[in-house]
PDB file of C-alpha atoms in Angstrom:
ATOM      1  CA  UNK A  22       0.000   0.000   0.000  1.00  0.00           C
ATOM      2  CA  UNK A  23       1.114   3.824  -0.944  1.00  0.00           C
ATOM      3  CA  UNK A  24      -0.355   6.626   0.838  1.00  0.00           C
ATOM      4  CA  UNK A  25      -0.253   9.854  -1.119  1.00  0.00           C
ATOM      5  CA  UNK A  26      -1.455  12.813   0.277  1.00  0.00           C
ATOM      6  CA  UNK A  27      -1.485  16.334  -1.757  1.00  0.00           C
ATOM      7  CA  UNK A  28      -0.747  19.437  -0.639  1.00  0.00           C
ATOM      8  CA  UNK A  29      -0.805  23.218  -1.832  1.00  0.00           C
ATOM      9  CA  UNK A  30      -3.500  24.177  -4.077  1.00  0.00           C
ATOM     10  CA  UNK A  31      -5.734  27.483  -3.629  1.00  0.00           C
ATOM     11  CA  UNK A  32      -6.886  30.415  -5.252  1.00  0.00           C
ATOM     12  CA  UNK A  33      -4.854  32.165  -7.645  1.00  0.00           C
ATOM     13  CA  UNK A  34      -5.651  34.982 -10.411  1.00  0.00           C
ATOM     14  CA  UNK A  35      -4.493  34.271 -13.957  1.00  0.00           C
ATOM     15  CA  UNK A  36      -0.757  34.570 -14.793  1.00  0.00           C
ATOM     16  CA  UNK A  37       0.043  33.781 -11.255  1.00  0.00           C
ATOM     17  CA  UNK A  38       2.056  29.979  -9.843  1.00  0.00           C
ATOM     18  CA  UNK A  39       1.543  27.469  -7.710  1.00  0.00           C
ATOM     19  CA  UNK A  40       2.978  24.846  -6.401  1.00  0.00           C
ATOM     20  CA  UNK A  41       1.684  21.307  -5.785  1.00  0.00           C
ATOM     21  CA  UNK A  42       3.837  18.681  -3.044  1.00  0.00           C
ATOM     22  CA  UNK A  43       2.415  15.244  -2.901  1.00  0.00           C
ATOM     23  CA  UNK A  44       3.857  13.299   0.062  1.00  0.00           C
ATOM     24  CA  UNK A  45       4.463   9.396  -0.569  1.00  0.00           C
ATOM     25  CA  UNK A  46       4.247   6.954   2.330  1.00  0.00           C
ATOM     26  CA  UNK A  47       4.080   3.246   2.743  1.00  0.00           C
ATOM     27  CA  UNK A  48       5.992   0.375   0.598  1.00  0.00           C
ATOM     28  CA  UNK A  49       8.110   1.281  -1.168  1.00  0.00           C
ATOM     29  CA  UNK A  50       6.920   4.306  -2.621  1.00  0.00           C
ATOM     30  CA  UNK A  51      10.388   5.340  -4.441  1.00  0.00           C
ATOM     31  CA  UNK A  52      10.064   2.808  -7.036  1.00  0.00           C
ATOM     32  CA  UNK A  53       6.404   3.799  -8.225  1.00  0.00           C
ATOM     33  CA  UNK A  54       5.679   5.903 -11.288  1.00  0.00           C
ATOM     34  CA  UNK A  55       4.282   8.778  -9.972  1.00  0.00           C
ATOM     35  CA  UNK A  56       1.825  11.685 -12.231  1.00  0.00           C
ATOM     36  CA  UNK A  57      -0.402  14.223 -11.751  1.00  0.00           C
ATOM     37  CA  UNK A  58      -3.713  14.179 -13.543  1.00  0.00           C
ATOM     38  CA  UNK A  59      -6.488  16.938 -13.035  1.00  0.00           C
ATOM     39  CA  UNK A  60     -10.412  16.877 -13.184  1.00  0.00           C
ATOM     40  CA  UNK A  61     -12.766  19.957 -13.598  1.00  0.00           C
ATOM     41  CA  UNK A  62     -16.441  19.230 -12.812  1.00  0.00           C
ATOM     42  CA  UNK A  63     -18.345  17.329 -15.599  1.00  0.00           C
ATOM     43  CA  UNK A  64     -15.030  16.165 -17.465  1.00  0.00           C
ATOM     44  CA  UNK A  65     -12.702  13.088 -17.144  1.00  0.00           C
ATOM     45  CA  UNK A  66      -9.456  12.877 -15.384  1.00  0.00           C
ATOM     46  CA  UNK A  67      -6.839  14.260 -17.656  1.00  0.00           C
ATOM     47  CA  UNK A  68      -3.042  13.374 -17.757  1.00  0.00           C
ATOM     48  CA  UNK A  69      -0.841  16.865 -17.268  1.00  0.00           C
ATOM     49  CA  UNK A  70       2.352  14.935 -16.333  1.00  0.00           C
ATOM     50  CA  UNK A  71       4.324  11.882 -15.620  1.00  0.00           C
ATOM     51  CA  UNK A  72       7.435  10.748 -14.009  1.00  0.00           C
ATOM     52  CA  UNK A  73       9.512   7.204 -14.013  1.00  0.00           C
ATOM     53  CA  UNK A  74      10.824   6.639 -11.145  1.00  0.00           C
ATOM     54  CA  UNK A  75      13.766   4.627 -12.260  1.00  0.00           C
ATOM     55  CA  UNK A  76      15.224   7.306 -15.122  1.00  0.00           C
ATOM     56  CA  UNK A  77      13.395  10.639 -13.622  1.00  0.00           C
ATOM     57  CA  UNK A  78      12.167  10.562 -17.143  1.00  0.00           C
ATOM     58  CA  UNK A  79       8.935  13.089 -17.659  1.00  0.00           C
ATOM     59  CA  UNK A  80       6.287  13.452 -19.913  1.00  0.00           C
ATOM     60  CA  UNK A  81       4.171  15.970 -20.139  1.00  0.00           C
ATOM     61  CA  UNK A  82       0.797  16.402 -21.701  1.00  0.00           C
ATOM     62  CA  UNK A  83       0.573  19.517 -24.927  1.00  0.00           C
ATOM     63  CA  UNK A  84      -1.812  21.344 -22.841  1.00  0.00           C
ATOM     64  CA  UNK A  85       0.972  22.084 -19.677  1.00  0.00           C
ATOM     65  CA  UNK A  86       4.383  21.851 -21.265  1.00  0.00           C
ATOM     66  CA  UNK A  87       6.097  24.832 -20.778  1.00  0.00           C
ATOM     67  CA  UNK A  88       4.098  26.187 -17.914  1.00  0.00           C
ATOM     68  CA  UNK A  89       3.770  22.735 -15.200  1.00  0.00           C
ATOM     69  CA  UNK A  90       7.307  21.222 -14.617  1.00  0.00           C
ATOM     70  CA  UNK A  91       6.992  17.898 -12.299  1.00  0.00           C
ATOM     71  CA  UNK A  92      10.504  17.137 -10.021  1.00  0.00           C
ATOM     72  CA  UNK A  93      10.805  14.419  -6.865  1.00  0.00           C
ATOM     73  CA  UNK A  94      12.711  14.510  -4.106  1.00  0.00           C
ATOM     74  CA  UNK A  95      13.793  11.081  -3.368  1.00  0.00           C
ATOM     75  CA  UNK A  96      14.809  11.027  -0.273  1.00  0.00           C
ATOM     76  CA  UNK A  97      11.147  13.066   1.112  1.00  0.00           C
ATOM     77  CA  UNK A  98       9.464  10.396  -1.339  1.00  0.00           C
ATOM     78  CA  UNK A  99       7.767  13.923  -2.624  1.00  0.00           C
ATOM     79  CA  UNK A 100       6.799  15.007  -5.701  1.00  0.00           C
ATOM     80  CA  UNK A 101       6.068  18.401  -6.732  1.00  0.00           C
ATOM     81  CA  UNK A 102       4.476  20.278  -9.781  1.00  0.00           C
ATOM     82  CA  UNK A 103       5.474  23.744 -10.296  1.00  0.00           C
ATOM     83  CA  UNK A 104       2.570  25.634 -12.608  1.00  0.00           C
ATOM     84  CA  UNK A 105       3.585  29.057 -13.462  1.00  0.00           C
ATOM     85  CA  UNK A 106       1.177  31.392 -16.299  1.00  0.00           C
ATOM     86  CA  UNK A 107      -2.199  29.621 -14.494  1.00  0.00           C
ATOM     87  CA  UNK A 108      -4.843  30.013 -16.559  1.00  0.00           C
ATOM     88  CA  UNK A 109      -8.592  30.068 -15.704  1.00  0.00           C
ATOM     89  CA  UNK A 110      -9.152  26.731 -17.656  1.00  0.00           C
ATOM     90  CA  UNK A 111      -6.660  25.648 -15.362  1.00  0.00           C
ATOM     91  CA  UNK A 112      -9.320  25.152 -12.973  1.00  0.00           C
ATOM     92  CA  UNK A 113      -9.737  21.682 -11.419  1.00  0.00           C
ATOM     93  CA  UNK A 114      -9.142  19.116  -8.686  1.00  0.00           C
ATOM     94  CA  UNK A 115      -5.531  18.006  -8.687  1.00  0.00           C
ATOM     95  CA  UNK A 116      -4.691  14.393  -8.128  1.00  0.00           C
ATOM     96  CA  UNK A 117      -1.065  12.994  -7.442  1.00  0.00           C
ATOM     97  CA  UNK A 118      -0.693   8.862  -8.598  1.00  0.00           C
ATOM     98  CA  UNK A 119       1.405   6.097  -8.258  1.00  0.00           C
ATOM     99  CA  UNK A 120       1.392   3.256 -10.410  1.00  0.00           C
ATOM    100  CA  UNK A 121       3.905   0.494 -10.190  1.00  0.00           C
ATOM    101  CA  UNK A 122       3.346  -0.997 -14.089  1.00  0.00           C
ATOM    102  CA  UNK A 123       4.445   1.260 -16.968  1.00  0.00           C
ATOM    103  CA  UNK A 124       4.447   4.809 -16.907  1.00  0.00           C
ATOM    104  CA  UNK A 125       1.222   6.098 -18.582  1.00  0.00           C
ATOM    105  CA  UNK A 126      -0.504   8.825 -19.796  1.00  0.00           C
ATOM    106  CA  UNK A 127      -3.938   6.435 -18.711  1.00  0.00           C
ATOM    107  CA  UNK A 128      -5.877   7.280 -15.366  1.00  0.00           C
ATOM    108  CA  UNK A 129      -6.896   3.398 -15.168  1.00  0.00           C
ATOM    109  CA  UNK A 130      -2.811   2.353 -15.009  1.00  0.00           C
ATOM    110  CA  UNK A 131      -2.089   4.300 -11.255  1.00  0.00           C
ATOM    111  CA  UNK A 132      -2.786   2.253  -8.252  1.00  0.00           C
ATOM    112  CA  UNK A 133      -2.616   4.882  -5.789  1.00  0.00           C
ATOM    113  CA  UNK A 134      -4.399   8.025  -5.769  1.00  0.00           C
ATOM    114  CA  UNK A 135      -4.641  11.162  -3.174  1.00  0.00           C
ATOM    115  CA  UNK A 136      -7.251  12.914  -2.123  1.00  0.00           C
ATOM    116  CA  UNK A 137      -7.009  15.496  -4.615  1.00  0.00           C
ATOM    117  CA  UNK A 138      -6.340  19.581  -3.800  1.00  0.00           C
ATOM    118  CA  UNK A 139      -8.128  22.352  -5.950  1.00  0.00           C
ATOM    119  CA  UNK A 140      -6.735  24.886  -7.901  1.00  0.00           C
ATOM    120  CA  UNK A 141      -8.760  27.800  -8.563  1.00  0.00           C
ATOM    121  CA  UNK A 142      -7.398  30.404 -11.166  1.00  0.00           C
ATOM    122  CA  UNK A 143      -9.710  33.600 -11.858  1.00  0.00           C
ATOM    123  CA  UNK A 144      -9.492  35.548 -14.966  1.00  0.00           C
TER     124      UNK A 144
END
């Protein structure tokens, strides 16, 4: 089991940053993909970005890249996503994963999901 628990999300006004922690616990949590998907009300969990655990490799979806970077700290078994130029249609509940198959862009591939903290960005 892999407790993940999400930290950091609020109210912000277009153009401004946040950032996201997400706090691993439990077995083994280093050696878990880890990614951060978001969901605004009425839509489906979307990918924004992905991270292998054993290369540090990310992937990031179109939408983010060049605004959301993801990094880990290994030894707080933390992961953190920076998002700088918010956008209103930003707007959604943030969820932190862990999946220990392949890394994935898929919602249905992460075993472990947090609670989920909401980001708010007004125009």
């Amino acid at each position: 089991q892999v407790q993940l628990i999400e930290s950091g999300g609020g109210l912000v006004q277009a153009g401004g940053s946040l950032r996201l922690s997400c706090a691993a616990s439990g077995r083994t949590p280093g050696r878990y993909n880890m990614a951060w998907f978001r969901q605004a009300p009425g839509k489906e969990r979307e990918f924004q970005v992905g991270i292998e655990w054993s290369t540090g490799t990310t992937d990031y979806a179109d939408s983010v890249k060049g605004r959301f970077t993801m990094s880990r700290d290994n030894f707080k078994n933390t992961v953190y996503l920076q998002m700088n130029s918010l956008k209103p249609e930003d707007t959604a509940t943030y969820y932190c994963a862990a999946g220990a198959g392949p890394s994935s862009r898929y919602y249905w591939r992460y075993d472990y999901w947090g609670q989920g903290t909401q980001v708010t960005v007004s125009s």
